[in-house]
PDB file of C-alpha atoms in Angstrom:
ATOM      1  CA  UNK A   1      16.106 -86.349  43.671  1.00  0.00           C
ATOM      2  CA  UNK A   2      17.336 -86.003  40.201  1.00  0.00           C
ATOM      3  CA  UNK A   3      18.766 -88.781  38.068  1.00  0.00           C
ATOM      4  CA  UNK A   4      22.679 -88.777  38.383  1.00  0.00           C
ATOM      5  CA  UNK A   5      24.612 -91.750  36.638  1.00  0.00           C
ATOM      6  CA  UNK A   6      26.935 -94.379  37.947  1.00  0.00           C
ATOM      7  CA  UNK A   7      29.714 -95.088  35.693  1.00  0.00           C
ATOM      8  CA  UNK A   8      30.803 -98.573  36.490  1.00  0.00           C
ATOM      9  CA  UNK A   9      34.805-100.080  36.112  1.00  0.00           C
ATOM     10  CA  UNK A  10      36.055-100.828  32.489  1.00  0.00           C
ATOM     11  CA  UNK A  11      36.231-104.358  33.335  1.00  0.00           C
ATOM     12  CA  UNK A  12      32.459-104.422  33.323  1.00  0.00           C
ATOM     13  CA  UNK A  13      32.657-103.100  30.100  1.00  0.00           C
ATOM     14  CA  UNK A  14      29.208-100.954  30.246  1.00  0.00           C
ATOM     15  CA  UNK A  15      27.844 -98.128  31.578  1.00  0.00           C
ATOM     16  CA  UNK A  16      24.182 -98.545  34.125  1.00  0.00           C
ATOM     17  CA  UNK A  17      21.702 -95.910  34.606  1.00  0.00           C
ATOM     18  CA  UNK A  18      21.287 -96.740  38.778  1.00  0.00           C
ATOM     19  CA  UNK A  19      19.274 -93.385  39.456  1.00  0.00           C
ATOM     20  CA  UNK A  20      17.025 -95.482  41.924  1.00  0.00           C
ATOM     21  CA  UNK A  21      20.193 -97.389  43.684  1.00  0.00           C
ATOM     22  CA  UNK A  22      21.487 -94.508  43.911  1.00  0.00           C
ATOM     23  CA  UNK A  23      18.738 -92.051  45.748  1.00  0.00           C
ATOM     24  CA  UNK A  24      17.909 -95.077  47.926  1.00  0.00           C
ATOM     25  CA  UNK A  25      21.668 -95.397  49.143  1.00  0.00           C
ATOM     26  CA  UNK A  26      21.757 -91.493  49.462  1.00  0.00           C
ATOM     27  CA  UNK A  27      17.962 -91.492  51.635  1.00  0.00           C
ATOM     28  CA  UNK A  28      19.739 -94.747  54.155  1.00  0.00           C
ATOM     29  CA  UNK A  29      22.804 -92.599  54.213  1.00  0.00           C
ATOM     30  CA  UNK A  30      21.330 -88.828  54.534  1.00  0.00           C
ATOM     31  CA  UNK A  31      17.849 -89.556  56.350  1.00  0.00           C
ATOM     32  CA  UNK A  32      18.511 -89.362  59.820  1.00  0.00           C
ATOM     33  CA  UNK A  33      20.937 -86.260  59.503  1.00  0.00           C
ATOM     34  CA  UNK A  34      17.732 -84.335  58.037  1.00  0.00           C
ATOM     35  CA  UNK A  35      14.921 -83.954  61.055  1.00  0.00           C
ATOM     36  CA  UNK A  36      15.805 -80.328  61.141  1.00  0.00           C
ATOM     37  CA  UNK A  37      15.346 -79.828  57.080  1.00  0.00           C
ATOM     38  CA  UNK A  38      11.334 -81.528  57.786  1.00  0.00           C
ATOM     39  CA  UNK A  39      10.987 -78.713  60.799  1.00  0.00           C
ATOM     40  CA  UNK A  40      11.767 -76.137  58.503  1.00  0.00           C
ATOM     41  CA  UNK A  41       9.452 -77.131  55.889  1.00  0.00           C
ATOM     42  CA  UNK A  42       6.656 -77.562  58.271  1.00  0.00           C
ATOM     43  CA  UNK A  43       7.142 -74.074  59.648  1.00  0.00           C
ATOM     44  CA  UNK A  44       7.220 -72.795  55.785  1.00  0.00           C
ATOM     45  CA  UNK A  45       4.042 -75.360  54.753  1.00  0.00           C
ATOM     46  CA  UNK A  46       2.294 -73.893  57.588  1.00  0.00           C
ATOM     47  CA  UNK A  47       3.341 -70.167  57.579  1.00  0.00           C
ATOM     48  CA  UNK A  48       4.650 -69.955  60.921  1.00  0.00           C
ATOM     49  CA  UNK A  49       7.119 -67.609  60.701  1.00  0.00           C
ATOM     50  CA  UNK A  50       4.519 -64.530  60.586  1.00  0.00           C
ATOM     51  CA  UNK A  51       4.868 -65.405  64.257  1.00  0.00           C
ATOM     52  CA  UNK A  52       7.871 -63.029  63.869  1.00  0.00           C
ATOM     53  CA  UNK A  53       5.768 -60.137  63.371  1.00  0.00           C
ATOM     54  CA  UNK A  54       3.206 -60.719  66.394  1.00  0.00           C
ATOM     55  CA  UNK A  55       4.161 -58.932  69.420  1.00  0.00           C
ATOM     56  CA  UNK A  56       3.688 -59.862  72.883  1.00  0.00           C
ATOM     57  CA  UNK A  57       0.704 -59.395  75.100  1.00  0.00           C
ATOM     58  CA  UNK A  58       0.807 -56.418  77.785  1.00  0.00           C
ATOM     59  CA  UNK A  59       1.807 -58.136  81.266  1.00  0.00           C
ATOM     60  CA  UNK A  60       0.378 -54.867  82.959  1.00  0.00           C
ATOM     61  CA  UNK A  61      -3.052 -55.297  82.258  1.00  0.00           C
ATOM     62  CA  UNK A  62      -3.665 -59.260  82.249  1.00  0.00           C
ATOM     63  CA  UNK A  63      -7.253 -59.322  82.589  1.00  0.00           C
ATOM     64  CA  UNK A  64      -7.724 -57.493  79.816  1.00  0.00           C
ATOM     65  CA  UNK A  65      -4.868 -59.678  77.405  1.00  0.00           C
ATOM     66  CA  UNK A  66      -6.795 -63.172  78.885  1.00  0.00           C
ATOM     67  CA  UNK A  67      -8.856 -63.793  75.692  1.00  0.00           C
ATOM     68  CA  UNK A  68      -6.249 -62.827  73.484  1.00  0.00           C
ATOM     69  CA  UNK A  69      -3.959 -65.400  75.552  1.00  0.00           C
ATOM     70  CA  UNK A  70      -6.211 -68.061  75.198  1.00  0.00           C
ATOM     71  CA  UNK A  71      -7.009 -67.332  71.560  1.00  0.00           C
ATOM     72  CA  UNK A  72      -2.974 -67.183  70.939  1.00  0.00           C
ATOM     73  CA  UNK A  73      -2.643 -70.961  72.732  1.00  0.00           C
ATOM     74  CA  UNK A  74      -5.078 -72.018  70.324  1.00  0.00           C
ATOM     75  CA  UNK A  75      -3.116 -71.051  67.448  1.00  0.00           C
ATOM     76  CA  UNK A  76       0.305 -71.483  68.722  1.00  0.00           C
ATOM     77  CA  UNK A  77       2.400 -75.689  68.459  1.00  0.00           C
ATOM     78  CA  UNK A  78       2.314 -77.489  71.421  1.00  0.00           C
ATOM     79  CA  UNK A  79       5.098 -77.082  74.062  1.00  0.00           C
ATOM     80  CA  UNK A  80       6.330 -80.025  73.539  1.00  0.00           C
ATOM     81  CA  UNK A  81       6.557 -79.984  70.066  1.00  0.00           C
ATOM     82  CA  UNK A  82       8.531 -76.541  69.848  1.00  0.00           C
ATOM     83  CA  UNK A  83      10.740 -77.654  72.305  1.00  0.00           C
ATOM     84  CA  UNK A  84      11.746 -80.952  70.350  1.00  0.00           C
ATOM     85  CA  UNK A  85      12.133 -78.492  67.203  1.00  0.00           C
ATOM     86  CA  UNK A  86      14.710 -75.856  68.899  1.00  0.00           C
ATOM     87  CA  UNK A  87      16.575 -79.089  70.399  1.00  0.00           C
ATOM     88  CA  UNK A  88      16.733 -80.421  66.633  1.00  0.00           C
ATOM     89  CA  UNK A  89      17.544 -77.426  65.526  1.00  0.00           C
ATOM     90  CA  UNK A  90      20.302 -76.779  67.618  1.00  0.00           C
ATOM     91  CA  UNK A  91      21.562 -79.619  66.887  1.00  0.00           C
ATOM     92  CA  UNK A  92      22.158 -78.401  63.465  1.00  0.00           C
ATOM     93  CA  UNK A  93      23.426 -75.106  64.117  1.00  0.00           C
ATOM     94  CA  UNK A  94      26.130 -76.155  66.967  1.00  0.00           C
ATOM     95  CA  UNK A  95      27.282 -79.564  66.457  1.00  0.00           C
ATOM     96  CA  UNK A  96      30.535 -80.182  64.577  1.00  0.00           C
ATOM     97  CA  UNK A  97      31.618 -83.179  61.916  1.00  0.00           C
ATOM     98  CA  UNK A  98      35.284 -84.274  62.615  1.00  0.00           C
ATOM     99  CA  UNK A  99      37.482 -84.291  59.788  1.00  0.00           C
ATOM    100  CA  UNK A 100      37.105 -88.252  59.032  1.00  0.00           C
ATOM    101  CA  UNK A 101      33.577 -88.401  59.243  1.00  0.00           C
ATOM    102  CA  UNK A 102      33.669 -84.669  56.885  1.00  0.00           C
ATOM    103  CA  UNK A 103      35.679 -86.988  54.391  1.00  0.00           C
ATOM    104  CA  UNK A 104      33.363 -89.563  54.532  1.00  0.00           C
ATOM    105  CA  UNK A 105      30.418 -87.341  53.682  1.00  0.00           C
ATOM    106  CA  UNK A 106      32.457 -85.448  50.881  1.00  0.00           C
ATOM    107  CA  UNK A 107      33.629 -88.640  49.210  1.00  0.00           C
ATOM    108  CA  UNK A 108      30.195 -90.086  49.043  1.00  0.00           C
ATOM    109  CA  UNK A 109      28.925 -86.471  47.319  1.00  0.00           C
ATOM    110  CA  UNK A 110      31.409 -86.759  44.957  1.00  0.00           C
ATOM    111  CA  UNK A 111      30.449 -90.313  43.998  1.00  0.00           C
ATOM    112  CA  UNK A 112      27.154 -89.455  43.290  1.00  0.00           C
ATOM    113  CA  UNK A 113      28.079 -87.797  39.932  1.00  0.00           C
ATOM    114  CA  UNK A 114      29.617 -89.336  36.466  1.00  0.00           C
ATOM    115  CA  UNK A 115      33.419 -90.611  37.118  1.00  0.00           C
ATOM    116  CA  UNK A 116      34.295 -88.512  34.402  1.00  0.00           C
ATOM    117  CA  UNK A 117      33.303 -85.455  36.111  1.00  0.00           C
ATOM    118  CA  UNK A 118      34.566 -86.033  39.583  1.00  0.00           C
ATOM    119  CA  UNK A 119      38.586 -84.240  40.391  1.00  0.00           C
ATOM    120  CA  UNK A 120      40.771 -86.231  42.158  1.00  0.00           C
ATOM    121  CA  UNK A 121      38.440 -87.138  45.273  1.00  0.00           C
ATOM    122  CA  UNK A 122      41.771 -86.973  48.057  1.00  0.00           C
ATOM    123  CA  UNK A 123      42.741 -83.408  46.281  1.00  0.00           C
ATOM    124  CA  UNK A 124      39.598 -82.031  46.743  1.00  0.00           C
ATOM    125  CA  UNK A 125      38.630 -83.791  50.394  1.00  0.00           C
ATOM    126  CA  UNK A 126      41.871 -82.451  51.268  1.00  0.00           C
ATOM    127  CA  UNK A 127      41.315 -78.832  49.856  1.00  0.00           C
ATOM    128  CA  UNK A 128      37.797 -78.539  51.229  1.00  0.00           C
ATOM    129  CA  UNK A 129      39.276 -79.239  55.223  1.00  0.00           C
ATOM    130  CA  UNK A 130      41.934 -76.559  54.383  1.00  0.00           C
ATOM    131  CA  UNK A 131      39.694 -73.910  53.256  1.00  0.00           C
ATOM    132  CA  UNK A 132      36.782 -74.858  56.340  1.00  0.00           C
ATOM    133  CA  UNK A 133      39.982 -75.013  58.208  1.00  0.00           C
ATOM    134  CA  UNK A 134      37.871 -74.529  62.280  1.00  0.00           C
ATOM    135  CA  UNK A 135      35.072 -73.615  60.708  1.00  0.00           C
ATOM    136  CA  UNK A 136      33.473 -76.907  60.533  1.00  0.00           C
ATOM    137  CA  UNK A 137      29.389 -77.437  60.118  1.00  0.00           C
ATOM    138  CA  UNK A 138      27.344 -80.143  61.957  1.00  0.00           C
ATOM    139  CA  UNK A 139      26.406 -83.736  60.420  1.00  0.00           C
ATOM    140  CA  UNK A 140      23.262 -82.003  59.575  1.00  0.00           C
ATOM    141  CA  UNK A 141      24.429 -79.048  57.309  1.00  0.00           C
ATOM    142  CA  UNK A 142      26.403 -81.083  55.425  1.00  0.00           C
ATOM    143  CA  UNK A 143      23.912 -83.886  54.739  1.00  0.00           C
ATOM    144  CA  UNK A 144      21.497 -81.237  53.612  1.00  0.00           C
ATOM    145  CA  UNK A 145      24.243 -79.127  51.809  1.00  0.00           C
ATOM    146  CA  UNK A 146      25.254 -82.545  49.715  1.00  0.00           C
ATOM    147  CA  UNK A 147      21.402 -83.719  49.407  1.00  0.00           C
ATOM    148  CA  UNK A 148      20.813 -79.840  47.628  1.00  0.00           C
ATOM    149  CA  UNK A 149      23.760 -80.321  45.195  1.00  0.00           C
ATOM    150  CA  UNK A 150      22.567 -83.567  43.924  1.00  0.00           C
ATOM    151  CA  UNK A 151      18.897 -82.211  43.394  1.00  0.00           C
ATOM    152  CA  UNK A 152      20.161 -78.958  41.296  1.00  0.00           C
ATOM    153  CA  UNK A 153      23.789 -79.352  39.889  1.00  0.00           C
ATOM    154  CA  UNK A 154      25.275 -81.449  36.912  1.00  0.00           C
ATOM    155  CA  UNK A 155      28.623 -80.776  37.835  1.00  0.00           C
ATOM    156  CA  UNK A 156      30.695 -80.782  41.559  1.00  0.00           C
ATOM    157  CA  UNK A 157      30.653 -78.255  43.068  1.00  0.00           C
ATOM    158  CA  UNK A 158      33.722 -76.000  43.273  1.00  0.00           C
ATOM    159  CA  UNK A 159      35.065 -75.923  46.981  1.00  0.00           C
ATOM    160  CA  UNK A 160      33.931 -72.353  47.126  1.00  0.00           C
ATOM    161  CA  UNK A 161      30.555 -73.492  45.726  1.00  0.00           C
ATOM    162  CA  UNK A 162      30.492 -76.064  48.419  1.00  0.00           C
ATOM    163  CA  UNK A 163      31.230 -73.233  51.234  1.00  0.00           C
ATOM    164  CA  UNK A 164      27.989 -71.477  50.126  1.00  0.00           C
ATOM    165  CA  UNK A 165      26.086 -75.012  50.015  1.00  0.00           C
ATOM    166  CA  UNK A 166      27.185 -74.864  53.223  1.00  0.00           C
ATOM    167  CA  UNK A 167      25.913 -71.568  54.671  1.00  0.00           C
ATOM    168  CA  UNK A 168      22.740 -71.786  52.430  1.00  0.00           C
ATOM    169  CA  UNK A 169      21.749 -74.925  54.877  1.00  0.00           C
ATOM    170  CA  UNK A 170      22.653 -73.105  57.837  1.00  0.00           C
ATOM    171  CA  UNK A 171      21.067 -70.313  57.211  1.00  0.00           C
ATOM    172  CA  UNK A 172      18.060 -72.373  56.567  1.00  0.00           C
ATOM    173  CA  UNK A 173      18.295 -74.156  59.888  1.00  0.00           C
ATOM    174  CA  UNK A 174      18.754 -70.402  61.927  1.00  0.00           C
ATOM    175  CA  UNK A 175      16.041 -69.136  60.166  1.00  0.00           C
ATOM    176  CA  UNK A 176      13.576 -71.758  61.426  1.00  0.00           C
ATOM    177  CA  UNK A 177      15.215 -71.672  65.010  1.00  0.00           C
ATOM    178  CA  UNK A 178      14.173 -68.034  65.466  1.00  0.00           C
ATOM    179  CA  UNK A 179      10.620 -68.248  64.349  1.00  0.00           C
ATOM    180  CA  UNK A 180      10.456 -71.420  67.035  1.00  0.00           C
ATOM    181  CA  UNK A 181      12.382 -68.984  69.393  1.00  0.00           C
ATOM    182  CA  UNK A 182       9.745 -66.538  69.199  1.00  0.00           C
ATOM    183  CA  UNK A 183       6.661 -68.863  69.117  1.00  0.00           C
ATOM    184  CA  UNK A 184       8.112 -69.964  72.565  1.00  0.00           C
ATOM    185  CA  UNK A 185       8.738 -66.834  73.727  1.00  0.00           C
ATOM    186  CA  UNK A 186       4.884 -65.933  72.838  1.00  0.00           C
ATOM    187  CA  UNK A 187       3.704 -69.347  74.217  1.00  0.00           C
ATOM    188  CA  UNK A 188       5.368 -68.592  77.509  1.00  0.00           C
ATOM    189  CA  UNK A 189       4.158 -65.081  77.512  1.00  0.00           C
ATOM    190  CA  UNK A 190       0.488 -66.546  76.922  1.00  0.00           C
ATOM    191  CA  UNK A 191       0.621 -68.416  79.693  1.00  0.00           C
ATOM    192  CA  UNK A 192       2.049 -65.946  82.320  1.00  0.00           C
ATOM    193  CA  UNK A 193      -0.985 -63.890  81.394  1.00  0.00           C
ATOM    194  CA  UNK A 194      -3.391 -67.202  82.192  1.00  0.00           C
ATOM    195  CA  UNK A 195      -1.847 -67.360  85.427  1.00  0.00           C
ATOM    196  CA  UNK A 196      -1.977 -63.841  86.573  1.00  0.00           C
ATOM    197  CA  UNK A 197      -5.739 -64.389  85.872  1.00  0.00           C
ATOM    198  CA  UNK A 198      -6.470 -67.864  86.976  1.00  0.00           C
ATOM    199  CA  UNK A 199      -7.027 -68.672  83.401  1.00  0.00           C
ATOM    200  CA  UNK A 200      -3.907 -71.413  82.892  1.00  0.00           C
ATOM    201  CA  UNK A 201      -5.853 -74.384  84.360  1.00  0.00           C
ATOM    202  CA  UNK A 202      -8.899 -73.753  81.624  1.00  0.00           C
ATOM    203  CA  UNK A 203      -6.466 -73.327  78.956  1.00  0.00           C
ATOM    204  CA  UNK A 204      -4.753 -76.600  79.687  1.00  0.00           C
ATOM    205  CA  UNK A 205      -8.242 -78.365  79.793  1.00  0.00           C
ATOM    206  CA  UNK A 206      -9.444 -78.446  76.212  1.00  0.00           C
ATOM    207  CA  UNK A 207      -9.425 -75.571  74.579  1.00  0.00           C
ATOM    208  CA  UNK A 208      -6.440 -76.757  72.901  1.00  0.00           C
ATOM    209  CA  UNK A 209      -7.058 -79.511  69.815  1.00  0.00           C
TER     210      UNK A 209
END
């Protein structure tokens, strides 16, 4: 995270550089809301979403799809793990912050840049509900959306700036929910072959690291 500055109250009578303070308040604060940022970087790090491209095996002629099947386990996450990614990622996309909780998050963005810059924090809380209005994002999108501002802007964002924050994260979190859509979609279609040749039990033995 970038250095921001924290100017403290006249009566102080000084100004303190608390870059560190302030990232590790802002990682306490923003860490739990941002499983579903890590899943998307792991299916980026590890080029998962050519999964997209890779079409499914042919269900009329299983014997002769069985090695590809067992090749495409092999390659494909665990279950369990892609099943723990679409609930996170859910999450994400369908959950809702309330309006309090929206303020909360807002006001604490806004603190994390110079005094001097920040507009009048209840004005612009109240602005940004207006103008999201129903549309309201999850815990999630927002933590990433604010986490994003602080890395690359100087300045707050404008409320319409924020909006885009907004659907930048979400569009981040849909993208990685439809390559683990599909690689679930391929696992199960893997395994339907495996059982139309007896192969499932083998597969689920070891041939899997």
């Amino acid at each position: 995270m970038e250095e921001f500055t924290l100017i403290l109250s006249e009566e102080r009578g000084r100004r303190t550089l608390t870059s560190r303070r302030q990232a590790n308040r802002a990682r306490a604060l923003f860490e739990p809301l941002l499983t579903h940022q890590r899943i998307s970087r792991q299916i980026i790090d590890a080029q998962l979403g050519e999964w997209l491209c890779v079409k499914m095996l042919d269900l009329r002629n299983p014997n002769a799809m069985r090695e590809r099947a067992l090749i495409r386990l092999q390659q494909l996450p665990e279950r369990e793990t892609l099943h723990a990614w679409d609930d996170e990622l859910h999450r994400a996309l369908d959950g809702k912050a309330d309006e309090h909780t929206l303020s909360v998050l807002l006001a604490t963005m806004l603190d994390g840049f110079p005094r001097g810059m920040v507009p009048n924090v209840r004005t612009y809380v109240e602005g940004a509900l207006l103008v999201m209005g129903d549309d309201a994002r999850s815990l999630e999108i927002i933590a990433a959306a604010i986490i994003r501002i602080w890395r690359k802007d100087r300045f707050p964002p404008t409320i319409a700036e924020l909006q885009e924050e907004f659907d930048h994260a979400r569009q981040g979190a849909a993208n990685a929910r439809r390559v683990v859509t599909k690689m679930i979609a391929l696992l199960d279609n893997a395994e339907e072959i495996l059982a139309a040749t007896g192969g499932f039990d083998e597969a689920r033995k070891g041939i899997r690291p």
